[in-house]
mmCIF file of C-alpha atoms in Angstrom:
data_model
loop_
_atom_site.group_PDB
_atom_site.id
_atom_site.type_symbol
_atom_site.label_atom_id
_atom_site.label_comp_id
_atom_site.label_asym_id
_atom_site.label_seq_id
_atom_site.Cartn_x
_atom_site.Cartn_y
_atom_site.Cartn_z
ATOM 1 C CA MET O 23 3.725 21.689 1.034
ATOM 2 C CA THR O 24 3.458 22.030 -2.716
ATOM 3 C CA GLU O 25 1.329 19.481 -4.564
ATOM 4 C CA TYR O 26 1.901 18.628 -8.194
ATOM 5 C CA SER O 27 0.702 15.775 -10.375
ATOM 6 C CA PHE O 28 1.785 14.310 -13.669
ATOM 7 C CA MET O 29 0.934 11.452 -16.009
ATOM 8 C CA MET O 30 3.486 8.708 -16.504
ATOM 9 C CA THR O 31 3.128 6.426 -19.525
ATOM 10 C CA ASP O 32 3.943 2.792 -18.805
ATOM 11 C CA PRO O 33 5.425 0.248 -21.288
ATOM 12 C CA LEU O 34 1.962 -0.658 -22.582
ATOM 13 C CA GLY O 35 1.057 2.992 -23.180
ATOM 14 C CA VAL O 36 -1.251 3.212 -20.165
ATOM 15 C CA PRO O 37 -1.199 6.648 -18.506
ATOM 16 C CA ILE O 38 -0.565 6.444 -14.756
ATOM 17 C CA HIS O 39 -1.540 9.411 -12.594
ATOM 18 C CA VAL O 40 1.192 10.316 -10.076
ATOM 19 C CA TYR O 41 1.029 12.756 -7.166
ATOM 20 C CA GLU O 42 4.178 14.634 -6.223
ATOM 21 C CA TRP O 43 4.355 16.480 -2.883
ATOM 22 C CA LEU O 44 7.424 18.598 -2.293
ATOM 23 C CA PRO O 45 8.644 20.704 0.664
ATOM 24 C CA GLU O 46 8.057 24.422 0.207
ATOM 25 C CA ALA O 47 11.493 25.322 1.618
ATOM 26 C CA LYS O 48 14.285 25.417 -0.941
ATOM 27 C CA GLY O 49 17.284 23.105 -0.679
ATOM 28 C CA PRO O 50 17.998 19.378 -0.992
ATOM 29 C CA VAL O 51 15.502 16.910 0.404
ATOM 30 C CA ARG O 52 16.782 14.406 2.948
ATOM 31 C CA GLY O 53 14.836 11.470 1.472
ATOM 32 C CA VAL O 54 11.998 10.361 -0.777
ATOM 33 C CA LEU O 55 9.018 8.334 0.349
ATOM 34 C CA GLN O 56 7.074 6.521 -2.361
ATOM 35 C CA ILE O 57 3.601 5.275 -1.471
ATOM 36 C CA SER O 58 1.805 2.229 -2.863
ATOM 37 C CA HIS O 59 -1.829 2.667 -1.856
ATOM 38 C CA GLY O 60 -4.456 0.065 -0.969
ATOM 39 C CA MET O 61 -7.283 -1.647 -2.798
ATOM 40 C CA CYS O 62 -10.303 0.456 -3.796
ATOM 41 C CA GLU O 63 -8.774 3.760 -2.671
ATOM 42 C CA THR O 64 -6.672 6.489 -4.183
ATOM 43 C CA ALA O 65 -3.216 7.952 -3.591
ATOM 44 C CA ALA O 66 -4.855 11.337 -3.014
ATOM 45 C CA ARG O 67 -5.815 10.116 0.459
ATOM 46 C CA TYR O 68 -2.158 10.351 1.531
ATOM 47 C CA ALA O 69 -1.920 14.137 1.188
ATOM 48 C CA ARG O 70 -2.048 14.621 4.975
ATOM 49 C CA LEU O 71 0.819 12.198 5.474
ATOM 50 C CA ALA O 72 2.735 13.940 2.676
ATOM 51 C CA GLU O 73 2.305 17.264 4.473
ATOM 52 C CA ARG O 74 3.985 15.931 7.594
ATOM 53 C CA LEU O 75 6.774 14.358 5.558
ATOM 54 C CA ASN O 76 7.315 17.515 3.550
ATOM 55 C CA ALA O 77 7.636 19.496 6.771
ATOM 56 C CA ALA O 78 10.372 17.065 7.820
ATOM 57 C CA GLY O 79 12.227 17.476 4.522
ATOM 58 C CA TYR O 80 11.034 14.511 2.506
ATOM 59 C CA ALA O 81 9.629 14.490 -1.029
ATOM 60 C CA VAL O 82 6.633 12.187 -1.524
ATOM 61 C CA TYR O 83 5.484 10.356 -4.662
ATOM 62 C CA ALA O 84 2.331 8.245 -4.980
ATOM 63 C CA GLY O 85 0.755 6.880 -8.129
ATOM 64 C CA ASP O 86 -2.851 5.797 -8.514
ATOM 65 C CA HIS O 87 -2.581 2.070 -9.373
ATOM 66 C CA ARG O 88 -4.223 0.718 -12.499
ATOM 67 C CA GLY O 89 -7.983 0.627 -12.008
ATOM 68 C CA HIS O 90 -7.777 3.206 -9.195
ATOM 69 C CA GLY O 91 -8.177 6.954 -8.789
ATOM 70 C CA ARG O 92 -7.304 9.257 -11.633
ATOM 71 C CA THR O 93 -5.455 6.447 -13.455
ATOM 72 C CA ALA O 94 -8.800 4.686 -14.035
ATOM 73 C CA GLY O 95 -9.928 7.779 -15.948
ATOM 74 C CA GLN O 96 -13.587 7.645 -14.904
ATOM 75 C CA ILE O 97 -15.648 6.315 -12.059
ATOM 76 C CA ASP O 98 -17.223 3.403 -13.930
ATOM 77 C CA LEU O 99 -13.731 2.061 -14.772
ATOM 78 C CA LEU O 100 -12.614 1.787 -11.141
ATOM 79 C CA GLY O 101 -11.827 -1.682 -9.889
ATOM 80 C CA ASP O 102 -10.473 -3.235 -13.091
ATOM 81 C CA ALA O 103 -6.692 -3.282 -13.440
ATOM 82 C CA GLY O 104 -6.727 -4.850 -16.901
ATOM 83 C CA GLN O 105 -4.908 -7.920 -18.163
ATOM 84 C CA ASP O 106 -2.012 -8.928 -15.868
ATOM 85 C CA GLY O 107 -2.891 -5.895 -13.819
ATOM 86 C CA PHE O 108 -0.859 -6.752 -10.737
ATOM 87 C CA TYR O 109 2.225 -7.468 -12.785
ATOM 88 C CA TRP O 110 1.964 -4.011 -14.324
ATOM 89 C CA MET O 111 1.242 -2.345 -10.950
ATOM 90 C CA HIS O 112 4.531 -3.819 -9.787
ATOM 91 C CA ARG O 113 6.332 -2.519 -12.855
ATOM 92 C CA ASN O 114 4.724 0.906 -12.409
ATOM 93 C CA LEU O 115 6.099 1.201 -8.883
ATOM 94 C CA LEU O 116 9.647 0.785 -10.235
ATOM 95 C CA GLN O 117 8.946 3.364 -12.940
ATOM 96 C CA ILE O 118 7.843 5.921 -10.361
ATOM 97 C CA ALA O 119 10.912 5.161 -8.252
ATOM 98 C CA ALA O 120 13.120 5.828 -11.287
ATOM 99 C CA ILE O 121 11.419 9.175 -11.862
ATOM 100 C CA ALA O 122 11.769 10.146 -8.199
ATOM 101 C CA SER O 123 15.469 9.162 -8.193
ATOM 102 C CA GLY O 124 15.981 11.199 -11.361
ATOM 103 C CA ARG O 125 14.451 14.276 -9.781
ATOM 104 C CA HIS O 126 16.381 13.828 -6.531
ATOM 105 C CA PRO O 127 19.692 12.219 -7.498
ATOM 106 C CA GLY O 128 21.644 10.604 -4.730
ATOM 107 C CA VAL O 129 18.711 10.752 -2.306
ATOM 108 C CA PRO O 130 17.490 7.491 -0.695
ATOM 109 C CA VAL O 131 14.049 6.295 -1.783
ATOM 110 C CA PHE O 132 11.867 4.359 0.675
ATOM 111 C CA LEU O 133 8.720 2.466 -0.327
ATOM 112 C CA LEU O 134 5.628 2.430 1.894
ATOM 113 C CA GLY O 135 2.928 -0.047 0.887
ATOM 114 C CA HIS O 136 -0.486 -0.089 2.531
ATOM 115 C CA SER O 137 -2.839 -3.114 2.444
ATOM 116 C CA MET O 138 -2.997 -4.255 -1.206
ATOM 117 C CA GLY O 139 -0.066 -1.913 -1.810
ATOM 118 C CA SER O 140 1.855 -3.741 0.920
ATOM 119 C CA PHE O 141 1.390 -7.058 -0.890
ATOM 120 C CA LEU O 142 2.707 -5.471 -4.076
ATOM 121 C CA THR O 143 5.609 -4.201 -1.971
ATOM 122 C CA GLN O 144 6.234 -7.720 -0.609
ATOM 123 C CA LYS O 145 6.425 -8.945 -4.201
ATOM 124 C CA LEU O 146 8.824 -6.144 -5.144
ATOM 125 C CA MET O 147 11.063 -6.984 -2.192
ATOM 126 C CA CYS O 148 11.713 -10.344 -3.908
ATOM 127 C CA SER O 149 12.078 -9.028 -7.461
ATOM 128 C CA PRO O 150 14.741 -7.456 -9.688
ATOM 129 C CA GLY O 151 14.774 -3.745 -8.933
ATOM 130 C CA SER O 152 14.440 -4.167 -5.189
ATOM 131 C CA GLU O 153 17.914 -2.705 -4.786
ATOM 132 C CA ARG O 154 16.511 0.619 -5.982
ATOM 133 C CA TYR O 155 14.989 1.225 -2.548
ATOM 134 C CA ALA O 156 16.722 2.123 0.705
ATOM 135 C CA GLY O 157 14.070 0.394 2.818
ATOM 136 C CA TYR O 158 10.551 -0.907 2.976
ATOM 137 C CA ILE O 159 7.542 -0.050 5.123
ATOM 138 C CA LEU O 160 4.469 -2.304 5.273
ATOM 139 C CA SER O 161 1.212 -0.929 6.680
ATOM 140 C CA GLY O 162 -1.940 -2.997 7.247
ATOM 141 C CA SER O 163 -0.311 -6.066 5.772
ATOM 142 C CA ASN O 164 -0.382 -9.817 6.457
ATOM 143 C CA GLY O 165 1.705 -12.964 6.182
ATOM 144 C CA PRO O 166 0.938 -16.456 4.842
ATOM 145 C CA ARG O 167 -2.649 -17.668 5.243
ATOM 146 C CA GLY O 168 -4.992 -20.357 4.050
ATOM 147 C CA LEU O 169 -7.976 -20.486 1.680
ATOM 148 C CA LEU O 170 -6.307 -18.371 -0.998
ATOM 149 C CA ARG O 171 -6.377 -21.186 -3.565
ATOM 150 C CA LEU O 172 -10.093 -21.595 -2.881
ATOM 151 C CA GLY O 173 -10.575 -17.877 -3.477
ATOM 152 C CA GLU O 174 -8.756 -18.103 -6.774
ATOM 153 C CA THR O 175 -10.861 -21.083 -7.800
ATOM 154 C CA LEU O 176 -14.096 -19.208 -7.022
ATOM 155 C CA ALA O 177 -12.842 -16.156 -8.928
ATOM 156 C CA LYS O 178 -11.952 -18.292 -11.982
ATOM 157 C CA ALA O 179 -15.345 -20.015 -11.897
ATOM 158 C CA GLN O 180 -17.234 -16.725 -11.766
ATOM 159 C CA LEU O 181 -15.024 -15.298 -14.474
ATOM 160 C CA ALA O 182 -15.910 -18.250 -16.707
ATOM 161 C CA LEU O 183 -19.614 -17.742 -16.065
ATOM 162 C CA MET O 184 -19.878 -13.939 -16.008
ATOM 163 C CA GLY O 185 -16.840 -12.665 -17.912
ATOM 164 C CA GLU O 186 -13.576 -11.092 -16.766
ATOM 165 C CA ARG O 187 -15.039 -7.593 -16.364
ATOM 166 C CA HIS O 188 -17.998 -8.653 -14.242
ATOM 167 C CA ARG O 189 -18.284 -6.625 -11.035
ATOM 168 C CA SER O 190 -18.192 -9.379 -8.434
ATOM 169 C CA VAL O 191 -20.404 -8.581 -5.472
ATOM 170 C CA LEU O 192 -19.925 -12.217 -4.409
ATOM 171 C CA LEU O 193 -16.142 -12.018 -4.218
ATOM 172 C CA ASN O 194 -16.285 -8.545 -2.720
ATOM 173 C CA GLY O 195 -18.455 -9.960 0.088
ATOM 174 C CA ILE O 196 -16.109 -12.917 0.625
ATOM 175 C CA VAL O 197 -13.041 -10.674 0.861
ATOM 176 C CA PHE O 198 -14.380 -7.706 2.783
ATOM 177 C CA GLY O 199 -17.600 -8.994 4.406
ATOM 178 C CA PRO O 200 -15.994 -10.594 7.486
ATOM 179 C CA TYR O 201 -13.901 -7.529 8.320
ATOM 180 C CA ASN O 202 -16.717 -5.584 9.957
ATOM 181 C CA ARG O 203 -17.968 -8.409 12.156
ATOM 182 C CA SER O 204 -15.607 -7.554 15.004
ATOM 183 C CA PHE O 205 -17.066 -4.050 15.134
ATOM 184 C CA SER O 206 -20.721 -4.919 15.443
ATOM 185 C CA PRO O 207 -23.001 -3.078 15.714
ATOM 186 C CA SER O 208 -21.440 -1.083 12.916
ATOM 187 C CA ARG O 209 -22.385 2.306 11.560
ATOM 188 C CA THR O 210 -21.159 1.692 7.992
ATOM 189 C CA ALA O 211 -19.702 -1.182 5.940
ATOM 190 C CA PHE O 212 -16.246 0.318 6.453
ATOM 191 C CA ASP O 213 -15.982 0.734 10.220
ATOM 192 C CA TRP O 214 -13.086 -1.749 10.144
ATOM 193 C CA LEU O 215 -10.913 0.919 8.475
ATOM 194 C CA SER O 216 -10.675 3.290 11.442
ATOM 195 C CA SER O 217 -12.196 4.013 14.856
ATOM 196 C CA ASP O 218 -12.485 7.648 13.795
ATOM 197 C CA PRO O 219 -15.950 8.091 12.236
ATOM 198 C CA LYS O 220 -14.866 11.205 10.386
ATOM 199 C CA GLU O 221 -12.156 9.221 8.600
ATOM 200 C CA VAL O 222 -14.591 6.439 7.726
ATOM 201 C CA ASP O 223 -17.006 9.023 6.314
ATOM 202 C CA ARG O 224 -14.192 10.522 4.246
ATOM 203 C CA PHE O 225 -13.684 7.128 2.630
ATOM 204 C CA VAL O 226 -17.404 6.491 2.131
ATOM 205 C CA ASP O 227 -17.992 9.927 0.600
ATOM 206 C CA ASP O 228 -15.023 9.725 -1.787
ATOM 207 C CA PRO O 229 -16.249 8.702 -5.251
ATOM 208 C CA PHE O 230 -12.832 7.114 -5.942
ATOM 209 C CA CYS O 231 -13.101 4.749 -2.960
ATOM 210 C CA GLY O 232 -15.044 1.554 -2.342
ATOM 211 C CA ALA O 233 -15.559 0.302 -5.930
ATOM 212 C CA ILE O 234 -16.591 -3.314 -6.584
ATOM 213 C CA CYS O 235 -13.695 -5.006 -8.394
ATOM 214 C CA THR O 236 -13.933 -7.283 -11.401
ATOM 215 C CA THR O 237 -13.533 -11.041 -11.472
ATOM 216 C CA ARG O 238 -10.125 -10.852 -13.132
ATOM 217 C CA PHE O 239 -8.989 -8.351 -10.519
ATOM 218 C CA PHE O 240 -9.910 -10.738 -7.702
ATOM 219 C CA ARG O 241 -8.417 -13.728 -9.511
ATOM 220 C CA ASP O 242 -5.095 -11.959 -9.983
ATOM 221 C CA PHE O 243 -5.177 -10.638 -6.407
ATOM 222 C CA PHE O 244 -5.558 -14.131 -4.998
ATOM 223 C CA ARG O 245 -2.694 -15.274 -7.196
ATOM 224 C CA LEU O 246 -0.454 -12.479 -5.893
ATOM 225 C CA LEU O 247 -1.254 -13.324 -2.275
ATOM 226 C CA GLN O 248 -0.256 -16.949 -2.855
ATOM 227 C CA ASP O 249 2.822 -16.088 -4.865
ATOM 228 C CA ILE O 250 4.544 -13.738 -2.413
ATOM 229 C CA HIS O 251 4.997 -16.366 0.295
ATOM 230 C CA THR O 252 6.215 -19.280 -1.810
ATOM 231 C CA GLY O 253 9.726 -20.555 -1.374
ATOM 232 C CA ALA O 254 10.559 -19.781 -4.982
ATOM 233 C CA VAL O 255 9.743 -16.078 -4.526
ATOM 234 C CA LEU O 256 11.143 -15.691 -1.015
ATOM 235 C CA GLY O 257 14.422 -17.186 -2.209
ATOM 236 C CA SER O 258 15.083 -13.825 -3.911
ATOM 237 C CA LEU O 259 14.128 -11.713 -0.875
ATOM 238 C CA CYS O 260 16.193 -8.539 -0.546
ATOM 239 C CA LYS O 261 17.720 -9.225 2.879
ATOM 240 C CA ASP O 262 20.021 -6.248 3.281
ATOM 241 C CA LYS O 263 17.367 -3.532 3.385
ATOM 242 C CA PRO O 264 15.570 -2.404 6.576
ATOM 243 C CA VAL O 265 11.911 -3.343 6.939
ATOM 244 C CA TYR O 266 9.283 -1.669 9.138
ATOM 245 C CA LEU O 267 5.945 -3.310 9.743
ATOM 246 C CA PHE O 268 3.150 -1.447 11.550
ATOM 247 C CA SER O 269 -0.477 -2.296 12.072
ATOM 248 C CA GLY O 270 -3.399 -2.057 14.440
ATOM 249 C CA GLU O 271 -3.984 -4.809 16.962
ATOM 250 C CA LYS O 272 -7.612 -4.884 15.791
ATOM 251 C CA ASP O 273 -6.861 -4.878 12.083
ATOM 252 C CA PRO O 274 -8.792 -7.825 10.557
ATOM 253 C CA VAL O 275 -6.564 -7.811 7.469
ATOM 254 C CA GLY O 276 -3.549 -8.657 9.676
ATOM 255 C CA MET O 277 -5.540 -11.096 11.758
ATOM 256 C CA ASN O 278 -5.512 -8.757 14.754
ATOM 257 C CA GLY O 279 -1.716 -8.528 14.675
ATOM 258 C CA GLN O 280 -1.036 -12.272 14.465
ATOM 259 C CA GLY O 281 -0.504 -12.151 10.700
ATOM 260 C CA ILE O 282 1.994 -9.324 11.106
ATOM 261 C CA LEU O 283 3.987 -11.261 13.687
ATOM 262 C CA ARG O 284 3.938 -14.313 11.414
ATOM 263 C CA LEU O 285 5.253 -12.235 8.520
ATOM 264 C CA ALA O 286 8.010 -10.724 10.681
ATOM 265 C CA GLU O 287 9.102 -14.178 11.794
ATOM 266 C CA LEU O 288 9.112 -15.367 8.189
ATOM 267 C CA TYR O 289 11.353 -12.479 7.110
ATOM 268 C CA ARG O 290 13.709 -12.986 10.057
ATOM 269 C CA LYS O 291 14.101 -16.670 9.182
ATOM 270 C CA ARG O 292 14.872 -15.606 5.616
ATOM 271 C CA GLY O 293 17.718 -13.411 6.799
ATOM 272 C CA VAL O 294 16.265 -9.899 7.230
ATOM 273 C CA ASN O 295 18.128 -8.577 10.276
ATOM 274 C CA ASP O 296 17.003 -4.949 10.374
ATOM 275 C CA LEU O 297 13.314 -5.471 10.972
ATOM 276 C CA GLU O 298 10.986 -3.568 13.324
ATOM 277 C CA VAL O 299 7.364 -4.282 14.186
ATOM 278 C CA LYS O 300 4.902 -1.964 15.864
ATOM 279 C CA LEU O 301 1.336 -2.994 16.774
ATOM 280 C CA TYR O 302 -0.944 -0.261 18.061
ATOM 281 C CA PRO O 303 -3.536 -1.225 20.720
ATOM 282 C CA ASP O 304 -7.144 -0.720 19.541
ATOM 283 C CA GLY O 305 -5.932 0.330 16.083
ATOM 284 C CA ARG O 306 -7.848 -0.857 13.039
ATOM 285 C CA HIS O 307 -6.772 -1.171 9.427
ATOM 286 C CA GLU O 308 -5.710 2.374 8.473
ATOM 287 C CA MET O 309 -3.332 3.420 11.226
ATOM 288 C CA LEU O 310 -2.430 6.559 9.262
ATOM 289 C CA ASN O 311 -6.113 7.532 9.554
ATOM 290 C CA GLU O 312 -6.639 6.419 13.153
ATOM 291 C CA LYS O 313 -7.331 8.646 16.122
ATOM 292 C CA ASN O 314 -3.683 8.409 17.124
ATOM 293 C CA ARG O 315 -2.432 9.077 13.570
ATOM 294 C CA ASP O 316 -0.077 11.845 14.760
ATOM 295 C CA LEU O 317 1.729 9.302 16.956
ATOM 296 C CA VAL O 318 1.783 6.757 14.131
ATOM 297 C CA THR O 319 3.205 9.310 11.685
ATOM 298 C CA GLY O 320 5.752 10.426 14.263
ATOM 299 C CA ASP O 321 6.941 6.808 14.690
ATOM 300 C CA LEU O 322 7.231 6.503 10.925
ATOM 301 C CA LEU O 323 9.315 9.684 10.739
ATOM 302 C CA ASP O 324 11.525 8.394 13.545
ATOM 303 C CA TRP O 325 12.160 5.144 11.675
ATOM 304 C CA LEU O 326 12.958 7.001 8.457
ATOM 305 C CA VAL O 327 15.495 9.339 10.046
ATOM 306 C CA ARG O 328 17.231 6.407 11.734
ATOM 307 C CA HIS O 329 17.664 4.756 8.334
ATOM 308 C CA LEU O 330 18.982 7.698 6.372
ATOM 309 C CA PRO O 331 22.602 7.495 5.224
ATOM 310 C CA PRO O 332 25.121 9.325 7.490
ATOM 311 C CA GLY O 333 24.901 13.043 6.872
ATOM 312 C CA GLN O 334 21.571 12.813 5.021
ATOM 313 C CA ASP O 335 19.738 12.969 8.336
ATOM 314 C CA LEU O 336 21.306 16.366 9.081
ATOM 315 C CA LEU O 337 20.037 18.113 5.935
ATOM 316 C CA ARG O 338 16.838 19.257 7.575
ATOM 317 C CA THR O 339 15.222 19.066 10.989
ATOM 318 C CA GLN O 340 11.598 18.376 11.792
#
């Protein structure tokens, strides 16, 4: 595996940090996987996954979203995506896809979104530009749910009182606080991420992970979560692309698997025929960092190779 990184300038002049992982062996790659990472983490955490994918002949691209990782620029700027941050995160994903396609012409590009990144992916699946991708993978995601309008109202109220850049401990507690309750007694505030304590500690010890987000970040996030499951948005759903949903059966974000099944049923009713769902027993939120991550990654590679164009799957072997 060879790791590179570069800065991409978006339409507003904001520099976006992008990781590029390429196979060491020479020759054409069989596919590209682009990664849209989760909330309060960094794309750098996907290097291990990239290593497996590189070994199987895939190039991997992952940008740090606005307000995250190296894109934020410094630690005290983490957790604030700026004005219309989620709109621009969505646009940035398409920019990275264009760069990846330019560097690997004619090669299919798949998009994997995890957690917050999966909700951005759900939005992209219903937006102009969705045809750029050969398929979509949603990790640690969820379907329609209640109380989102109340969350937006609370975020707007706190924004009015404290300002749009206020670090909202209140909203952070409302969003993330309940997730650890199923794993009580808990060792850390992030035990809900993985049953592997070493992986939890990696997250806790990473200075680019676990930031408290701003009021405008939470407001815009609640808006995104409402928007992606409205009839108006789903009416533009890209139905002819394959979709793979995977999650842990104990992932609180996906309501212990029930939210994933609800999302799958929603997509099927909207006309997505090539859709697969995999729920892993005892798995928590980050299946790619779970104890059985080798199995999870293997299942992902199996799905990818089955959805490569004819002939593309023969370029390299695992």
